[in-house]
Each structure stands twice: as C-alpha cells, then as structure tokens.
Coordinates of C-alpha atoms in Angstrom, one line a residue:
M1221 CA 15.8 3.6 -3.1
S1222 CA 14.5 7.1 -3.3
V1223 CA 11.3 7.5 -5.2
L1224 CA 8.2 9.8 -4.9
P1225 CA 4.7 8.5 -4.8
T1226 CA 3.2 7.4 -8.1
A1227 CA -0.4 6.6 -9.3
E1228 CA -2.1 4.0 -7.2
P1229 CA -1.9 0.3 -8.3
Q1230 CA -5.1 -1.3 -9.3
A1231 CA -6.9 -4.0 -7.3
E1232 CA -8.7 -6.9 -8.9
P1233 CA -11.8 -8.5 -7.5
A1234 CA -11.2 -11.5 -5.3
P1235 CA -13.6 -14.4 -6.1
C1236 CA -11.2 -17.0 -4.5
A1237 CA -12.0 -18.5 -1.1
A1238 CA -8.4 -17.8 0.1
L1239 CA -7.9 -14.4 -1.6
E1240 CA -8.6 -11.0 -0.1
M1241 CA -7.5 -9.0 -3.2
A1242 CA -5.1 -9.0 -6.1
I1243 CA -3.0 -5.8 -6.6
R1244 CA -1.5 -4.9 -10.0
P1245 CA 1.3 -2.4 -9.6
R1246 CA 1.9 0.6 -11.8
S1247 CA 5.2 0.9 -13.7
R1248 CA 7.4 3.9 -13.6
D1249 CA 10.7 4.6 -15.5
L1250 CA 13.2 6.2 -13.1
G1251 CA 15.5 7.1 -15.9
D1252 CA 17.9 5.2 -18.2
G1253 CA 15.2 2.6 -18.8
F1254 CA 15.2 1.5 -15.2
M1255 CA 11.7 0.3 -14.4
V1256 CA 10.1 0.1 -11.0
R1257 CA 6.7 -1.4 -10.3
R1258 CA 5.2 0.1 -7.2
V1259 CA 3.2 -2.5 -5.3
L1260 CA 2.8 -1.0 -1.9
P1261 CA 1.5 1.3 -0.4
F1262 CA -2.0 0.9 -2.0
A1263 CA -5.1 2.8 -1.2
K1264 CA -7.0 -0.3 0.0
R1265 CA -3.9 -2.0 1.5
R1266 CA -1.4 0.4 3.0
A1267 CA 0.8 -2.4 4.4
L1268 CA 1.1 -6.2 4.5
G1269 CA 2.2 -7.3 7.9
P1270 CA 5.0 -4.9 8.8
F1271 CA 5.9 -4.2 5.1
V1272 CA 4.9 -0.7 4.2
F1273 CA 6.6 -0.3 0.8
F1274 CA 7.3 -2.7 -2.0
D1275 CA 9.1 -1.9 -5.3
H1276 CA 9.9 -4.4 -8.0
M1277 CA 13.0 -3.1 -9.8
G1278 CA 13.6 -4.1 -13.5
P1279 CA 14.6 -6.3 -15.1
T1280 CA 16.5 -3.8 -17.1
A1281 CA 19.7 -3.5 -19.1
F1282 CA 21.9 -0.5 -18.8
P1283 CA 24.0 0.4 -21.8
A1284 CA 27.8 0.7 -21.6
G1285 CA 28.7 3.7 -19.6
A1286 CA 25.4 3.9 -17.7
G1287 CA 24.1 2.4 -14.5
L1288 CA 22.0 3.0 -11.4
D1289 CA 22.8 6.2 -9.6
V1290 CA 20.6 6.8 -6.5
R1291 CA 22.3 9.7 -4.8
P1292 CA 22.5 10.0 -1.0
H1293 CA 19.0 10.4 0.6
P1294 CA 17.6 10.0 4.2
H1295 CA 15.4 7.5 5.9
I1296 CA 13.8 7.3 9.3
G1297 CA 11.5 4.9 11.1
L1298 CA 11.9 2.0 8.8
A1299 CA 14.2 -0.8 7.7
T1300 CA 15.1 -1.3 4.1
V1301 CA 15.4 -4.9 2.7
T1302 CA 17.2 -5.2 -0.7
Y1303 CA 17.2 -8.5 -2.6
L1304 CA 18.6 -9.0 -6.1
F1305 CA 17.8 -11.7 -8.7
E1306 CA 20.3 -10.3 -11.1
G1307 CA 23.1 -7.6 -11.2
E1308 CA 24.9 -5.8 -8.5
I1309 CA 24.5 -2.6 -6.5
T1310 CA 27.1 -0.8 -4.3
H1311 CA 25.5 0.3 -1.0
R1312 CA 27.1 3.2 1.0
D1313 CA 25.7 4.8 4.1
S1314 CA 26.4 7.4 6.8
L1315 CA 27.6 4.7 9.2
G1316 CA 30.5 4.2 6.8
S1317 CA 29.2 0.9 5.4
V1318 CA 30.3 0.0 1.8
Q1319 CA 28.8 -3.2 0.6
P1320 CA 28.2 -4.8 -2.8
I1321 CA 24.7 -6.3 -3.0
R1322 CA 24.6 -9.4 -5.2
P1323 CA 21.9 -11.9 -6.1
G1324 CA 20.7 -14.1 -3.2
A1325 CA 22.0 -11.9 -0.4
I1326 CA 20.0 -9.8 2.0
N1327 CA 21.0 -6.2 3.0
W1328 CA 19.0 -5.1 6.1
M1329 CA 19.4 -1.4 6.9
T1330 CA 17.6 -0.1 10.0
A1331 CA 17.1 3.6 9.7
G1332 CA 15.7 4.2 13.1
R1333 CA 16.3 7.8 14.2
G1334 CA 18.0 8.5 10.9
I1335 CA 20.4 7.2 8.2
V1336 CA 21.6 8.3 4.8
H1337 CA 22.6 6.0 2.0
S1338 CA 23.3 5.8 -1.8
E1339 CA 22.9 2.9 -4.3
R1340 CA 24.9 2.7 -7.4
T1341 CA 26.1 0.4 -10.1
P1342 CA 29.8 -0.4 -9.5
P1343 CA 32.2 1.2 -11.9
A1344 CA 33.5 -2.1 -13.3
L1345 CA 30.0 -3.1 -14.5
R1346 CA 29.5 0.2 -16.3
V1347 CA 32.3 -0.5 -18.8
T1348 CA 30.2 -3.0 -20.9
G1349 CA 26.8 -2.3 -19.4
A1350 CA 24.9 -4.3 -16.8
R1351 CA 21.6 -5.9 -16.0
L1352 CA 19.6 -5.3 -12.8
H1353 CA 16.6 -7.0 -11.4
G1354 CA 15.4 -7.2 -7.8
L1355 CA 13.1 -6.1 -5.0
Q1356 CA 13.3 -3.4 -2.4
L1357 CA 10.9 -3.4 0.5
W1358 CA 10.5 -1.2 3.6
V1359 CA 9.5 -2.5 7.0
G1360 CA 7.8 -0.2 9.4
L1361 CA 9.6 -0.4 12.8
P1362 CA 7.5 -1.2 16.0
L1363 CA 6.4 2.0 17.8
V1364 CA 8.8 1.5 20.7
Q1365 CA 11.7 1.1 18.3
E1366 CA 11.1 3.7 15.7
E1367 CA 14.0 5.8 17.0
V1368 CA 16.6 3.1 17.6
P1369 CA 20.1 3.8 16.5
P1370 CA 20.7 3.2 12.8
D1371 CA 22.3 -0.1 11.8
F1372 CA 23.4 -2.0 8.7
T1373 CA 23.9 -5.7 8.4
H1374 CA 24.8 -7.8 5.3
Y1375 CA 23.9 -11.5 5.0
P1376 CA 25.5 -13.4 2.1
A1377 CA 23.5 -15.8 0.1
T1378 CA 25.3 -18.7 1.7
A1379 CA 23.9 -17.7 5.1
L1380 CA 20.2 -18.1 4.1
P1381 CA 18.5 -21.5 4.4
E1382 CA 17.4 -23.2 1.2
L1383 CA 14.9 -26.0 0.7
V1384 CA 14.8 -28.0 -2.5
G1385 CA 12.5 -30.8 -3.6
N1386 CA 9.2 -31.6 -5.3
G1387 CA 9.7 -29.0 -8.0
Q1388 CA 10.3 -26.3 -5.3
K1389 CA 13.3 -24.2 -4.5
I1390 CA 12.6 -22.1 -1.4
R1391 CA 15.1 -19.6 0.1
V1392 CA 13.9 -18.2 3.5
M1393 CA 15.2 -14.7 3.4
V1394 CA 13.8 -13.2 6.6
G1395 CA 11.9 -14.7 9.5
A1396 CA 10.5 -18.3 9.8
A1397 CA 8.6 -20.0 7.0
F1398 CA 8.2 -23.5 5.5
G1399 CA 10.0 -25.1 8.4
A1400 CA 13.2 -23.0 8.2
R1401 CA 14.4 -19.8 9.8
S1402 CA 16.6 -17.1 8.4
P1403 CA 19.5 -15.6 10.5
V1404 CA 18.5 -12.1 9.6
K1405 CA 17.8 -10.1 12.8
T1406 CA 14.5 -8.2 12.9
L1407 CA 12.5 -6.2 15.3
S1408 CA 9.1 -7.6 14.6
E1409 CA 7.3 -10.8 13.6
I1410 CA 7.9 -11.1 9.9
F1411 CA 8.6 -13.6 7.1
Y1412 CA 9.9 -13.2 3.5
A1413 CA 10.8 -16.1 1.1
D1414 CA 12.0 -16.4 -2.4
V1415 CA 10.3 -19.4 -4.2
E1416 CA 11.0 -21.0 -7.6
L1417 CA 8.4 -23.5 -8.8
A1418 CA 8.7 -25.9 -11.7
A1419 CA 5.7 -26.2 -14.1
G1420 CA 3.0 -28.1 -12.3
A1421 CA 4.6 -27.8 -8.8
T1422 CA 2.5 -26.7 -5.9
L1423 CA 3.2 -24.6 -2.8
E1424 CA 1.2 -24.9 0.4
I1425 CA 1.0 -21.6 2.4
P1426 CA -0.2 -22.2 6.0
A1427 CA -2.3 -19.7 7.9
E1428 CA 0.3 -19.3 10.7
H1429 CA 0.9 -15.6 10.1
D1430 CA -1.6 -12.8 10.6
E1431 CA -1.1 -11.3 7.2
R1432 CA 0.3 -13.0 4.1
G1433 CA 0.8 -12.3 0.4
I1434 CA 2.3 -13.8 -2.7
Y1435 CA 4.0 -11.5 -5.3
I1436 CA 4.5 -13.2 -8.7
V1437 CA 7.8 -12.1 -10.0
S1438 CA 7.6 -14.2 -13.2
G1439 CA 5.4 -17.0 -14.5
A1440 CA 1.8 -17.7 -13.6
L1441 CA -0.1 -19.3 -10.7
A1442 CA -3.4 -21.0 -10.2
L1443 CA -5.2 -20.3 -6.9
D1444 CA -8.7 -21.8 -6.2
G1445 CA -9.1 -22.5 -9.9
Q1446 CA -8.3 -18.9 -11.0
R1447 CA -5.2 -18.0 -13.0
F1448 CA -3.0 -15.1 -12.0
A1449 CA -0.2 -13.8 -14.2
E1450 CA 3.1 -12.2 -13.3
H1451 CA 3.5 -8.9 -11.5
Q1452 CA 0.5 -9.2 -9.2
L1453 CA 0.4 -9.2 -5.4
L1454 CA -2.1 -11.8 -4.1
V1455 CA -3.2 -10.7 -0.6
L1456 CA -4.4 -13.8 1.2
K1457 CA -7.3 -13.9 3.7
S1458 CA -6.3 -14.0 7.4
G1459 CA -6.6 -17.4 9.0
V1460 CA -7.2 -19.3 5.7
A1461 CA -4.5 -21.7 4.4
A1462 CA -3.8 -21.5 0.6
S1463 CA -2.3 -23.7 -2.1
V1464 CA -1.0 -22.4 -5.4
A1465 CA 0.1 -24.3 -8.5
A1466 CA 2.6 -23.1 -11.1
E1467 CA 1.1 -23.2 -14.6
Q1468 CA 4.6 -22.7 -16.0
P1469 CA 8.1 -22.2 -14.4
S1470 CA 7.4 -19.4 -11.9
R1471 CA 9.2 -17.3 -9.4
L1472 CA 7.4 -15.6 -6.5
V1473 CA 8.0 -14.1 -3.1
V1474 CA 5.8 -15.0 -0.1
L1475 CA 5.8 -12.4 2.6
G1476 CA 3.9 -11.0 5.6
G1477 CA 3.9 -11.2 9.4
A1478 CA 2.2 -9.5 12.3
K1479 CA 0.1 -6.4 11.5
L1480 CA 1.7 -3.1 12.3
D1481 CA 1.0 -1.7 15.8
G1482 CA -0.7 1.4 14.5
E1483 CA -0.9 3.7 11.5
R1484 CA 2.3 4.8 9.7
H1485 CA 2.7 8.0 7.7
I1486 CA 5.0 7.9 4.6
W1487 CA 6.4 10.9 2.9
W1488 CA 9.2 10.5 0.4
N1489 CA 11.7 8.2 2.1
L1490 CA 10.5 9.0 5.6
V1491 CA 8.2 6.7 7.7
S1492 CA 6.8 7.4 11.2
S1493 CA 3.8 7.1 13.4
S1494 CA 4.1 10.8 13.9
E1495 CA 3.5 13.4 11.2
A1496 CA 5.4 15.9 13.4
R1497 CA 8.4 13.6 13.4
I1498 CA 8.3 13.5 9.6
E1499 CA 8.2 17.3 9.4
Q1500 CA 11.3 17.5 11.7
A1501 CA 13.1 15.0 9.5
K1502 CA 12.2 17.1 6.4
A1503 CA 13.6 20.2 8.1
D1504 CA 16.8 18.4 9.2
W1505 CA 17.5 17.1 5.6
K1506 CA 16.9 20.5 4.1
A1507 CA 19.2 22.1 6.7
G1508 CA 21.9 19.5 6.2
R1509 CA 21.7 18.1 9.7
F1510 CA 21.7 14.4 8.7
A1511 CA 25.0 12.6 8.8
K1512 CA 26.9 12.4 5.5
V1513 CA 27.9 9.4 3.5
P1514 CA 31.7 9.2 3.4
G1515 CA 33.1 9.6 -0.1
E1516 CA 29.8 11.0 -1.5
T1517 CA 29.4 14.7 -2.4
E1518 CA 26.0 14.5 -4.2
F1519 CA 22.6 14.3 -2.6
I1520 CA 18.9 14.3 -3.5
P1521 CA 17.3 17.6 -2.5
L1522 CA 14.1 17.6 -0.4
P1523 CA 11.2 17.5 -2.9
E1524 CA 9.3 20.7 -2.9

C-alpha cells in the first residue's frame, strides 16, 4: 500500500492494570470510498514489537467498474504483511510475482534492499463491483538484514494453524502464539494472530513476548473492567499477562514481538535505520533506477 502520513491517531488514558495505552486511529479516504485507518506509527508509540506501520483497510464496497488501484511504488528496509477478511487483491512485483490475495492467506513481501509492487482489484471483480476489508502491516527488518535481497512468499489460508473451542477461533498468521506456530518465515521474533470471539468468550494473553497489542477489528472487549469499542489498538504493559472478554461477537488481531533493535525512519514507503539510505532510495526512485513490475506501465511519482 502506498500512502503518505496522515494526522496522528489519538491515545486514550490507560487506567487498566494491564494496559499501557489505547490508540484510536484516524480515518482517511484514499479515493473511491476506500477507507484506511492509520494505527501506527503514532507519536507516543512508533512501533509495536517489530511492526512499524499498521493500516486497517475498509470495509468498503466498490461500485461496478471501480476497484483498488495502487500503482507500482517502491519499498526498502521492511517486510509487508497483507491479510484480508473480505475481497481480493492482485499483487504484482518487480520479482515477477503475480499472486491473488484472498481472505485468510498471508502475503509476506520482504523489500530488503529494494522492491516495487502494485495492488489492484482483479478485472473480473470490477464487472459487478467488489467489497474489500483487510489489514496491511509493515515489519521493520533487523539492522543486519535491512539490505537482504527482496523476496515474496505466499501462504494460503490452509497452511496456517487454526485453533477452535470455548467460543474462540484463533488463526496464528505469523510466529508462535496460543500454543501454535505459523509456517511463515520471518527474520525476527514476532507474532500475529486473527481471533474471533463469541459473545461472552474470553482470551488469555500471556506475557511471553516483549511487546503486545490487541487491535479490535469489530465488536467490543472488556479489559480490567473497562470497555473498549472497535477500531482501537490496546497496547499492553510489558511483562503483565492480560485477559479480555468479548461483550458481543468480536474480531481482533493480537500482535507484537521483540522490540526493534534501534530507531527506524519512515518516509513515504521507505523504512531504514539510516536517513541517508532513505535519501538514496528517493533519488533512485525519481531517477527510475528501481526494477520495474512486469506488465505495469504506471507508477506513483515520488511525493514532492
């Protein structure tokens, strides 16, 4: 996804014993009614574990003849993680990958020293119109691996472990959590799970990871006796186990991992520990030195 910085989300006070802060994202219409809620980065919380960027896309409905059209754009120093609840996106990149992204699957794209990709609604779904709802997160790569060769790997929904019972449905998308491990290959300690809770069901979140958070996609949760509605990121205190209860049928993602090994700079779609490296990537994109996406002639110009 290619989006410029927006106004900062708002943080709520954290009276709960297990809660560090609750972040409310700001919404932005990227065109054609396509809504994005920017959760991270936030002024008081630049990252959560290795996650440096968090967008909640939609839900939105495109009219007949329309769809998502994110033209080719560059990335460095990060990995993108795309996960859909509804709809479909066609991913194309400068490695020659062409992959439909469908609900429940994980697309892990490691930018490393540089990659270019596009994201579009497939032509068949534009005929009658299509819905789209999902998340895109960016993971900052460890310092020693910021410049690894670019890579793209697709993991179908059937490859991800799923735990069902006690009013819970948990899909471990990345890393290890809740006693299961995802096959997704990563470069850092990280976890990311999609959780559906029936009304009244509870979820125990152990303190086994350095940094943890809960994003409420839909529904409402109770934590330490306080109610939190949808579209909030609950950042949990380090070392403190937490338990949440669903006040109604709810969907959430639980995520985090080891803290990043140093500060990361973010400008447009570029992430690096070095501001000079970002300046070089900006110059390379403007001069057309990045690899092209086969079959694509459009691109997003460097913001001025």
